[in-house]
XYZ file of C-alpha atoms in Angstrom:
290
model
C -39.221 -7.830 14.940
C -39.498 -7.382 18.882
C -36.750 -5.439 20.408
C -35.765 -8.260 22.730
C -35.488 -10.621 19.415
C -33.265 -7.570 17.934
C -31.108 -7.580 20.982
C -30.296 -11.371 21.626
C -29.663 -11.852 17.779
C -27.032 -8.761 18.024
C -25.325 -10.233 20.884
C -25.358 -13.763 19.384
C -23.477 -12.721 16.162
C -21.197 -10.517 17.979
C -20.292 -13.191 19.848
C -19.883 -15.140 16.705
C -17.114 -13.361 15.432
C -13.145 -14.125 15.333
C -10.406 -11.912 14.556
C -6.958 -12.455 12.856
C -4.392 -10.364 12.310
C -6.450 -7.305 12.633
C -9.510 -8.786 10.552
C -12.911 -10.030 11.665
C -14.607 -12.998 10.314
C -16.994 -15.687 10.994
C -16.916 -19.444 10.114
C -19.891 -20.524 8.096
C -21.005 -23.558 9.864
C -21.397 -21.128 12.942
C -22.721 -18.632 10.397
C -25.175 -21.474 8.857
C -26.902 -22.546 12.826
C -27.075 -18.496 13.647
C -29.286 -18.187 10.376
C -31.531 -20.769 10.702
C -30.143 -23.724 8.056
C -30.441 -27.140 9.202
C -28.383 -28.756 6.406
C -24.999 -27.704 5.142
C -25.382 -28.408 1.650
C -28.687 -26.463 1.509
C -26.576 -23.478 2.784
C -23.683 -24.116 0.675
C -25.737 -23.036 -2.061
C -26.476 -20.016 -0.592
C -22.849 -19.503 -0.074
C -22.271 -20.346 -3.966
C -25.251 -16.868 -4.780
C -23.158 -14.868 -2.494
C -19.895 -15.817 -4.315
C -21.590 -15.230 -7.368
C -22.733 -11.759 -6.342
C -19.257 -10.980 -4.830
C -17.994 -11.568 -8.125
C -20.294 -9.465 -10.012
C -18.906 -6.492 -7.537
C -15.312 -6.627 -8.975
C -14.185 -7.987 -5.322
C -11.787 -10.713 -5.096
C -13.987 -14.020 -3.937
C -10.992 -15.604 -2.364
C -10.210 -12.474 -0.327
C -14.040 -13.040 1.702
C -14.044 -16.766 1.046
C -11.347 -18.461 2.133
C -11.550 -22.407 2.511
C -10.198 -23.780 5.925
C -10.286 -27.347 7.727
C -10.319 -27.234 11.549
C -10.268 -30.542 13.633
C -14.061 -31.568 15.336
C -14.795 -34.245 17.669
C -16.524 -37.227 16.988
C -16.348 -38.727 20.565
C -14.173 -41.272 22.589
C -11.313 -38.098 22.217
C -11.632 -39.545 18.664
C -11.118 -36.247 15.575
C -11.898 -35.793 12.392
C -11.229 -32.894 9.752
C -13.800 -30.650 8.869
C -14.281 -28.625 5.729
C -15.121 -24.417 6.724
C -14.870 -21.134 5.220
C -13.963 -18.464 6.973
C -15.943 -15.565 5.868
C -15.220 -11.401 6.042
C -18.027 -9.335 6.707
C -18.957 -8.633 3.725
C -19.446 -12.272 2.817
C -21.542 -12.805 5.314
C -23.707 -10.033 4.018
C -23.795 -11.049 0.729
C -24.654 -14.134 2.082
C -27.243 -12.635 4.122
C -29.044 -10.943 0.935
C -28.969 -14.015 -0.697
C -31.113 -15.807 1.834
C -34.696 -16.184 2.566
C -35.884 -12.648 4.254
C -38.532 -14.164 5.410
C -36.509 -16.014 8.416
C -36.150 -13.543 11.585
C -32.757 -14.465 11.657
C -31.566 -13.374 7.803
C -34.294 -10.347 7.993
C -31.506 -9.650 10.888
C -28.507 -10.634 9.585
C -29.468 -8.751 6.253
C -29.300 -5.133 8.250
C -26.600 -6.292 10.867
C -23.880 -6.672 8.257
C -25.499 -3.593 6.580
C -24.105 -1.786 9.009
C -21.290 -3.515 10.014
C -20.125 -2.646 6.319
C -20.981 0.159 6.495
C -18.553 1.225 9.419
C -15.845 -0.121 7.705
C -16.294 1.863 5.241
C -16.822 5.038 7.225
C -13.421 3.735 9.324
C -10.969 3.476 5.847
C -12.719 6.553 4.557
C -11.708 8.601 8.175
C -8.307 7.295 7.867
C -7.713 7.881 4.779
C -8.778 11.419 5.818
C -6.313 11.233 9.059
C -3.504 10.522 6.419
C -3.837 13.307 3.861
C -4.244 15.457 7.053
C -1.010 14.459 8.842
C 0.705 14.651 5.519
C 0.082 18.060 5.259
C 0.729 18.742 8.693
C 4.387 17.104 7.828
C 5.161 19.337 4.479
C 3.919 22.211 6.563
C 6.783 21.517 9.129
C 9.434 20.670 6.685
C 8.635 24.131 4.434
C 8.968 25.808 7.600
C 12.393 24.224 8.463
C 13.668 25.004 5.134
C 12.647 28.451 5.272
C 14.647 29.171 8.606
C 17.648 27.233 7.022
C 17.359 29.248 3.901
C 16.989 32.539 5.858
C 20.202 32.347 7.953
C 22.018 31.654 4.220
C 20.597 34.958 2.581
C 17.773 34.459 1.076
C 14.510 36.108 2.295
C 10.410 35.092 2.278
C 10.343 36.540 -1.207
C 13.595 33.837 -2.333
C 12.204 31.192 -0.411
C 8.637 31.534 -2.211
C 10.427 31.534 -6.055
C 12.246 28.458 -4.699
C 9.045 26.735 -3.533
C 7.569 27.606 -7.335
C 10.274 26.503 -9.176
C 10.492 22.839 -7.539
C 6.546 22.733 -7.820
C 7.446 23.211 -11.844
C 9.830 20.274 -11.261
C 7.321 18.454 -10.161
C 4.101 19.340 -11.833
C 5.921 19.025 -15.532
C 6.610 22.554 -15.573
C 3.516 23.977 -13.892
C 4.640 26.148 -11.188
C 2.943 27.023 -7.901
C 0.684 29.731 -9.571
C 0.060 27.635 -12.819
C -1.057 24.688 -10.606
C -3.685 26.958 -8.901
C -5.269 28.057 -12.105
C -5.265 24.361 -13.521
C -7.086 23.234 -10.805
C -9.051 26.214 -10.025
C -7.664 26.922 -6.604
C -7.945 31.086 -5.226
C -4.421 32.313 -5.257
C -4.260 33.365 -1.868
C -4.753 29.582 -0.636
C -1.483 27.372 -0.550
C -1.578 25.029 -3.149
C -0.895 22.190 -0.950
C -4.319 21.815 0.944
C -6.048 21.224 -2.380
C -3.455 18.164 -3.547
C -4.045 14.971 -2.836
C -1.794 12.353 -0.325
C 0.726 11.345 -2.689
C 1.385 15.038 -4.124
C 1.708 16.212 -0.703
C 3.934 13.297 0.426
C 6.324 13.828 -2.597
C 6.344 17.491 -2.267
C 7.353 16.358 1.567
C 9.797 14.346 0.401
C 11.514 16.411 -2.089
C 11.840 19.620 0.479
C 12.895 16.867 3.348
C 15.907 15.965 0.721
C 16.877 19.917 -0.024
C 17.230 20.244 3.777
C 19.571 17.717 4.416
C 21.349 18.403 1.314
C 21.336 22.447 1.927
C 22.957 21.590 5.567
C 25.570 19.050 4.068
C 26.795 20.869 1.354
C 26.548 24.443 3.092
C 24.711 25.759 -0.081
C 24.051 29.476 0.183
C 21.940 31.666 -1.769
C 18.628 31.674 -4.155
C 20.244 30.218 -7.035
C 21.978 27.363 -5.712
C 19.282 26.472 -3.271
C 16.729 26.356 -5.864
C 18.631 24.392 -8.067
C 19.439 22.033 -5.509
C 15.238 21.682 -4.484
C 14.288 21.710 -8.519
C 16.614 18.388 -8.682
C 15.026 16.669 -5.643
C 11.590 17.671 -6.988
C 12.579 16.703 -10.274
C 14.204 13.138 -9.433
C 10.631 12.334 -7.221
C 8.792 12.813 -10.367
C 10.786 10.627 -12.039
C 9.789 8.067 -9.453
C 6.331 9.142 -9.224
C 6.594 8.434 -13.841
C 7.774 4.587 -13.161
C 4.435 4.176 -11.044
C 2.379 5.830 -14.403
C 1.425 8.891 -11.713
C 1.817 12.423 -12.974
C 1.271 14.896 -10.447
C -0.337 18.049 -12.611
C -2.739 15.174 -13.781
C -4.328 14.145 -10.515
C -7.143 16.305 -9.863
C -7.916 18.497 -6.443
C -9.491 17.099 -3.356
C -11.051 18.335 -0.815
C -10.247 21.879 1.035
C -8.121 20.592 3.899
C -9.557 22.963 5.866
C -13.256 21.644 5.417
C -11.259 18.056 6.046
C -10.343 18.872 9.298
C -13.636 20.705 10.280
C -15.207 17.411 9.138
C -12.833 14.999 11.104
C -13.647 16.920 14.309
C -16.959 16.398 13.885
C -16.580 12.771 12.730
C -15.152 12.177 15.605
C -18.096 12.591 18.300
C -20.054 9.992 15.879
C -17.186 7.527 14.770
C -18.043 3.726 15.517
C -15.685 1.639 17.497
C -13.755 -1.020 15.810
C -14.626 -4.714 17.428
C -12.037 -7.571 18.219
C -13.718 -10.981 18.298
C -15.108 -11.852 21.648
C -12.929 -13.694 24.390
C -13.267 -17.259 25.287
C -11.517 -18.660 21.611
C -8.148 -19.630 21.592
C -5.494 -20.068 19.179
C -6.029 -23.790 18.961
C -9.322 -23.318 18.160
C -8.308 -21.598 14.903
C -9.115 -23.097 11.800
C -6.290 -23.759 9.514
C -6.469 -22.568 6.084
C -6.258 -24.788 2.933
């Protein structure tokens, strides 16, 4: 395929998109005219493989299919309604595989979505990343509050690290800090907490966040009644974390959140942009969904 061919049919189907609420889709009568199909029927039934194929991926159909009717003229300012889908990416490259690959335009459309997939994917994989990473950032801050409150109410580094262990036992079932590092094979001069995953680190957040407050209101002083007070908050969020089925000391270790970070730095010289739909459609040229 000529590169001239490659660019025109990249600018056509960017141009072909919409975007609602923060997703991007195309309708498939525009969809059916930018891959070549003269008849709608015939390409409904390329629609119907890709649904079928959808479905045989564990996705949802109706969350990349969705039917719509939107208003078309038929001339003399005369309207009639108009049967659509709206389609996500990924529909349209399923539908795109399920054509004829033979056609320039589906050869095309078969790598264009490809991609455009594929960025997705890269983009909820990144923030995933950015999440686990600001989590962490968050628990570091609030363990470093609470050991400045603790300090100036007698209890030193050595207190504040047995009161750190015992709420981790709280929370990991009665695995403490150094227990947790052997179970999941972490070097015990690492912090436990770069190796957990989002939610851990977001209810160990939590749980400190709650001691603070609570050490401030009720004046608590000393080891004892500080760490009872943080092995109750860590306590009560497993309890939460149980009604949801999730056990903490059962979820296994991610990735070093120091290889994270090295890795987002670099993802981020290479990181696609996301794409609104091109300018020039307006509201009331929004299908309406069925």
């Amino acid at each position: 395929m000529e590169t001239a061919l490659i660019t025109q049919l990249s600018k056509t189907f960017e141009e072909a998109a919409y975007e609602q609420d923060g997703v991007e889709y195309w309708l498939a009568r525009e969809l059916q005219n930018l891959l070549g199909y003269s008849e709608w029927r015939n390409f409904l039934k390329t629609i119907e493989k890709a649904k079928e194929s959808c479905k045989n991926t564990s996705e949802n159909v109706s969350d990349h299919f969705v039917d719509v009717n939107k208003m078309v003229s038929i001339g003399s300012g005369a309207e009639r309604k108009q049967e659509d889908i709206m389609l996500t990416r990924y529909a349209c490259y399923l539908i795109a595989q399920n054509g004829d690959p033979k056609k320039e335009p589906i050869a095309f459309a078969q790598s264009y979505f490809a991609i455009q997939t594929r960025k997705q994917e890269l983009l909820e994989e990144r923030i995933r990343m950015m999440e686990r990473l600001q989590a962490r950032e968050k628990l570091a801050a609030t363990e470093t509050i609470l050991s400045k409150t603790i300090f100036e109410r007698g209890v030193d580094s050595k207190g504040f690290a047995n009161i750190r262990s015992k709420g981790d036992s709280a929370l990991f079932g009665g695995n403490n800090t150094g227990a947790m590092k052997r179970k999941l094979g972490i070097t015990e001069n690492r912090p436990l907490a770069d190796f957990l995953p989002t939610i851990t680190i977001s209810a160990k957040q939590l749980a400190t966040e709650i001691t603070n407050f609570n050490v401030n209101k009720n004046d608590l002083r000393g080891e004892t009644h500080i760490s009872s007070e943080h092995e109750k908050n860590n306590s009560d969020i497993r309890e939460l974390l149980g009604k949801s089925g999730i056990k903490p000391e059962e979820l296994p270790a991610e990735e070093d959140i120091k290889k994270l970070e090295r890795r987002v730095k670099l993802d981020s010289k290479t990181l696609p942009k996301s794409k609104l739909g091109p300018s020039g459609k307006t509201d009331d040229q929004k299908p309406t969904q069925q």
